[in-house]
């Protein structure tokens, strides 16, 4: 299935409440499955750029990035420490980028 179609299906299911973390990642603990689902939503919006550029859509994308991505760098590190002795979970977490959040304003 094309990546855009997968993302659209995921978002539609999420909006309708059909996509559950346990269904998406049946062998992962619920905290990890929820995190992976959130981070994948974050990644989706980080890669979305409307063509042609649309100011309203960009505002929506920025809002979703802020909602889905904020705090996930620390949460990923915390989950990696929590499940450090579980190679299946750690391998799944290692598939995710570690530092996706921009530095706090004034820290550049």
PDB file of C-alpha atoms in Angstrom:
ATOM      1  CA  UNK A   1       0.000   0.000   0.000  1.00  0.00           C
ATOM      2  CA  UNK A   2       1.288   3.449  -0.861  1.00  0.00           C
ATOM      3  CA  UNK A   3       2.680   5.364   2.158  1.00  0.00           C
ATOM      4  CA  UNK A   4       0.215   8.259   1.762  1.00  0.00           C
ATOM      5  CA  UNK A   5      -2.693   5.822   1.632  1.00  0.00           C
ATOM      6  CA  UNK A   6      -1.398   4.082   4.780  1.00  0.00           C
ATOM      7  CA  UNK A   7      -1.127   7.404   6.599  1.00  0.00           C
ATOM      8  CA  UNK A   8      -4.610   8.456   5.481  1.00  0.00           C
ATOM      9  CA  UNK A   9      -6.082   5.131   6.614  1.00  0.00           C
ATOM     10  CA  UNK A  10      -4.296   5.388   9.965  1.00  0.00           C
ATOM     11  CA  UNK A  11      -5.554   8.947  10.509  1.00  0.00           C
ATOM     12  CA  UNK A  12      -9.106   8.023   9.495  1.00  0.00           C
ATOM     13  CA  UNK A  13      -9.113   5.035  11.849  1.00  0.00           C
ATOM     14  CA  UNK A  14      -7.667   7.146  14.651  1.00  0.00           C
ATOM     15  CA  UNK A  15     -10.354   9.806  14.196  1.00  0.00           C
ATOM     16  CA  UNK A  16     -13.070   7.152  14.243  1.00  0.00           C
ATOM     17  CA  UNK A  17     -11.527   5.384  17.217  1.00  0.00           C
ATOM     18  CA  UNK A  18     -10.938   2.216  15.207  1.00  0.00           C
ATOM     19  CA  UNK A  19      -7.157   2.136  15.516  1.00  0.00           C
ATOM     20  CA  UNK A  20      -6.132   0.985  18.938  1.00  0.00           C
ATOM     21  CA  UNK A  21      -2.593   0.802  20.186  1.00  0.00           C
ATOM     22  CA  UNK A  22      -3.030  -2.852  21.068  1.00  0.00           C
ATOM     23  CA  UNK A  23      -4.295  -3.657  17.557  1.00  0.00           C
ATOM     24  CA  UNK A  24      -1.422  -1.770  15.938  1.00  0.00           C
ATOM     25  CA  UNK A  25       1.282  -3.397  18.101  1.00  0.00           C
ATOM     26  CA  UNK A  26      -0.184  -6.559  19.670  1.00  0.00           C
ATOM     27  CA  UNK A  27       3.037  -7.792  21.267  1.00  0.00           C
ATOM     28  CA  UNK A  28       4.053  -4.474  22.829  1.00  0.00           C
ATOM     29  CA  UNK A  29       3.008  -3.247  26.282  1.00  0.00           C
ATOM     30  CA  UNK A  30       0.243  -0.649  26.116  1.00  0.00           C
ATOM     31  CA  UNK A  31       2.503   2.258  27.126  1.00  0.00           C
ATOM     32  CA  UNK A  32       4.916   1.432  24.301  1.00  0.00           C
ATOM     33  CA  UNK A  33       2.152   0.816  21.754  1.00  0.00           C
ATOM     34  CA  UNK A  34       0.482   4.152  22.579  1.00  0.00           C
ATOM     35  CA  UNK A  35       3.813   5.930  22.344  1.00  0.00           C
ATOM     36  CA  UNK A  36       4.662   4.344  18.980  1.00  0.00           C
ATOM     37  CA  UNK A  37       1.240   5.337  17.639  1.00  0.00           C
ATOM     38  CA  UNK A  38       1.716   8.923  18.847  1.00  0.00           C
ATOM     39  CA  UNK A  39       5.245   9.154  17.465  1.00  0.00           C
ATOM     40  CA  UNK A  40       4.157   7.764  14.092  1.00  0.00           C
ATOM     41  CA  UNK A  41       1.466  10.461  13.944  1.00  0.00           C
ATOM     42  CA  UNK A  42       4.139  12.998  14.809  1.00  0.00           C
ATOM     43  CA  UNK A  43       6.382  11.686  12.030  1.00  0.00           C
ATOM     44  CA  UNK A  44       3.516  11.843   9.556  1.00  0.00           C
ATOM     45  CA  UNK A  45       2.909  15.524  10.177  1.00  0.00           C
ATOM     46  CA  UNK A  46       6.637  16.336  10.260  1.00  0.00           C
ATOM     47  CA  UNK A  47       6.849  15.053   6.681  1.00  0.00           C
ATOM     48  CA  UNK A  48       3.733  16.781   5.375  1.00  0.00           C
ATOM     49  CA  UNK A  49       4.144  19.882   3.241  1.00  0.00           C
ATOM     50  CA  UNK A  50       1.128  20.958   1.187  1.00  0.00           C
ATOM     51  CA  UNK A  51       1.752  21.436  -2.517  1.00  0.00           C
ATOM     52  CA  UNK A  52       0.906  24.072  -3.498  1.00  0.00           C
ATOM     53  CA  UNK A  53       1.676  25.851  -0.215  1.00  0.00           C
ATOM     54  CA  UNK A  54      -1.442  26.529   1.828  1.00  0.00           C
ATOM     55  CA  UNK A  55      -1.201  28.805   4.857  1.00  0.00           C
ATOM     56  CA  UNK A  56      -4.263  27.327   6.599  1.00  0.00           C
ATOM     57  CA  UNK A  57      -3.043  23.740   6.118  1.00  0.00           C
ATOM     58  CA  UNK A  58       0.417  24.699   7.400  1.00  0.00           C
ATOM     59  CA  UNK A  59      -1.187  26.055  10.579  1.00  0.00           C
ATOM     60  CA  UNK A  60      -3.032  22.752  11.027  1.00  0.00           C
ATOM     61  CA  UNK A  61       0.186  20.795  10.460  1.00  0.00           C
ATOM     62  CA  UNK A  62       2.108  22.955  12.940  1.00  0.00           C
ATOM     63  CA  UNK A  63      -0.671  22.494  15.528  1.00  0.00           C
ATOM     64  CA  UNK A  64      -0.591  18.697  15.106  1.00  0.00           C
ATOM     65  CA  UNK A  65       3.215  18.610  15.296  1.00  0.00           C
ATOM     66  CA  UNK A  66       3.075  20.566  18.536  1.00  0.00           C
ATOM     67  CA  UNK A  67       0.344  18.270  19.922  1.00  0.00           C
ATOM     68  CA  UNK A  68       1.883  14.961  18.857  1.00  0.00           C
ATOM     69  CA  UNK A  69       5.629  15.633  19.095  1.00  0.00           C
ATOM     70  CA  UNK A  70       6.042  17.704  22.249  1.00  0.00           C
ATOM     71  CA  UNK A  71       7.672  15.706  25.025  1.00  0.00           C
ATOM     72  CA  UNK A  72       8.303  12.611  22.943  1.00  0.00           C
ATOM     73  CA  UNK A  73      12.106  12.837  23.007  1.00  0.00           C
ATOM     74  CA  UNK A  74      12.131  12.472  26.796  1.00  0.00           C
ATOM     75  CA  UNK A  75       9.394   9.853  26.732  1.00  0.00           C
ATOM     76  CA  UNK A  76      11.353   7.771  24.201  1.00  0.00           C
ATOM     77  CA  UNK A  77      14.451   7.899  26.411  1.00  0.00           C
ATOM     78  CA  UNK A  78      12.372   6.947  29.463  1.00  0.00           C
ATOM     79  CA  UNK A  79      10.798   3.959  27.663  1.00  0.00           C
ATOM     80  CA  UNK A  80      14.217   2.798  26.446  1.00  0.00           C
ATOM     81  CA  UNK A  81      15.477   2.799  30.029  1.00  0.00           C
ATOM     82  CA  UNK A  82      12.347   1.043  31.295  1.00  0.00           C
ATOM     83  CA  UNK A  83      12.571  -1.732  28.687  1.00  0.00           C
ATOM     84  CA  UNK A  84      16.356  -1.911  28.350  1.00  0.00           C
ATOM     85  CA  UNK A  85      16.337  -5.650  29.070  1.00  0.00           C
ATOM     86  CA  UNK A  86      13.609  -6.492  26.557  1.00  0.00           C
ATOM     87  CA  UNK A  87      15.183  -6.764  23.083  1.00  0.00           C
ATOM     88  CA  UNK A  88      11.867  -6.944  21.184  1.00  0.00           C
ATOM     89  CA  UNK A  89      10.611  -3.704  22.702  1.00  0.00           C
ATOM     90  CA  UNK A  90      14.000  -2.019  22.567  1.00  0.00           C
ATOM     91  CA  UNK A  91      14.387  -2.889  18.871  1.00  0.00           C
ATOM     92  CA  UNK A  92      11.013  -1.306  18.125  1.00  0.00           C
ATOM     93  CA  UNK A  93      11.901   1.826  20.082  1.00  0.00           C
ATOM     94  CA  UNK A  94      15.295   2.027  18.374  1.00  0.00           C
ATOM     95  CA  UNK A  95      13.501   2.363  15.016  1.00  0.00           C
ATOM     96  CA  UNK A  96      12.374   5.835  16.097  1.00  0.00           C
ATOM     97  CA  UNK A  97      14.469   8.993  15.824  1.00  0.00           C
ATOM     98  CA  UNK A  98      15.757  10.120  19.211  1.00  0.00           C
ATOM     99  CA  UNK A  99      15.828  13.892  18.860  1.00  0.00           C
ATOM    100  CA  UNK A 100      12.992  15.318  16.816  1.00  0.00           C
ATOM    101  CA  UNK A 101      11.952  18.246  18.994  1.00  0.00           C
ATOM    102  CA  UNK A 102      13.434  21.661  18.358  1.00  0.00           C
ATOM    103  CA  UNK A 103      15.421  23.210  21.209  1.00  0.00           C
ATOM    104  CA  UNK A 104      13.445  25.555  23.466  1.00  0.00           C
ATOM    105  CA  UNK A 105      13.242  29.105  22.180  1.00  0.00           C
ATOM    106  CA  UNK A 106      16.277  31.128  23.063  1.00  0.00           C
ATOM    107  CA  UNK A 107      18.520  28.028  23.252  1.00  0.00           C
ATOM    108  CA  UNK A 108      19.774  28.083  19.642  1.00  0.00           C
TER     109      UNK A 108
END
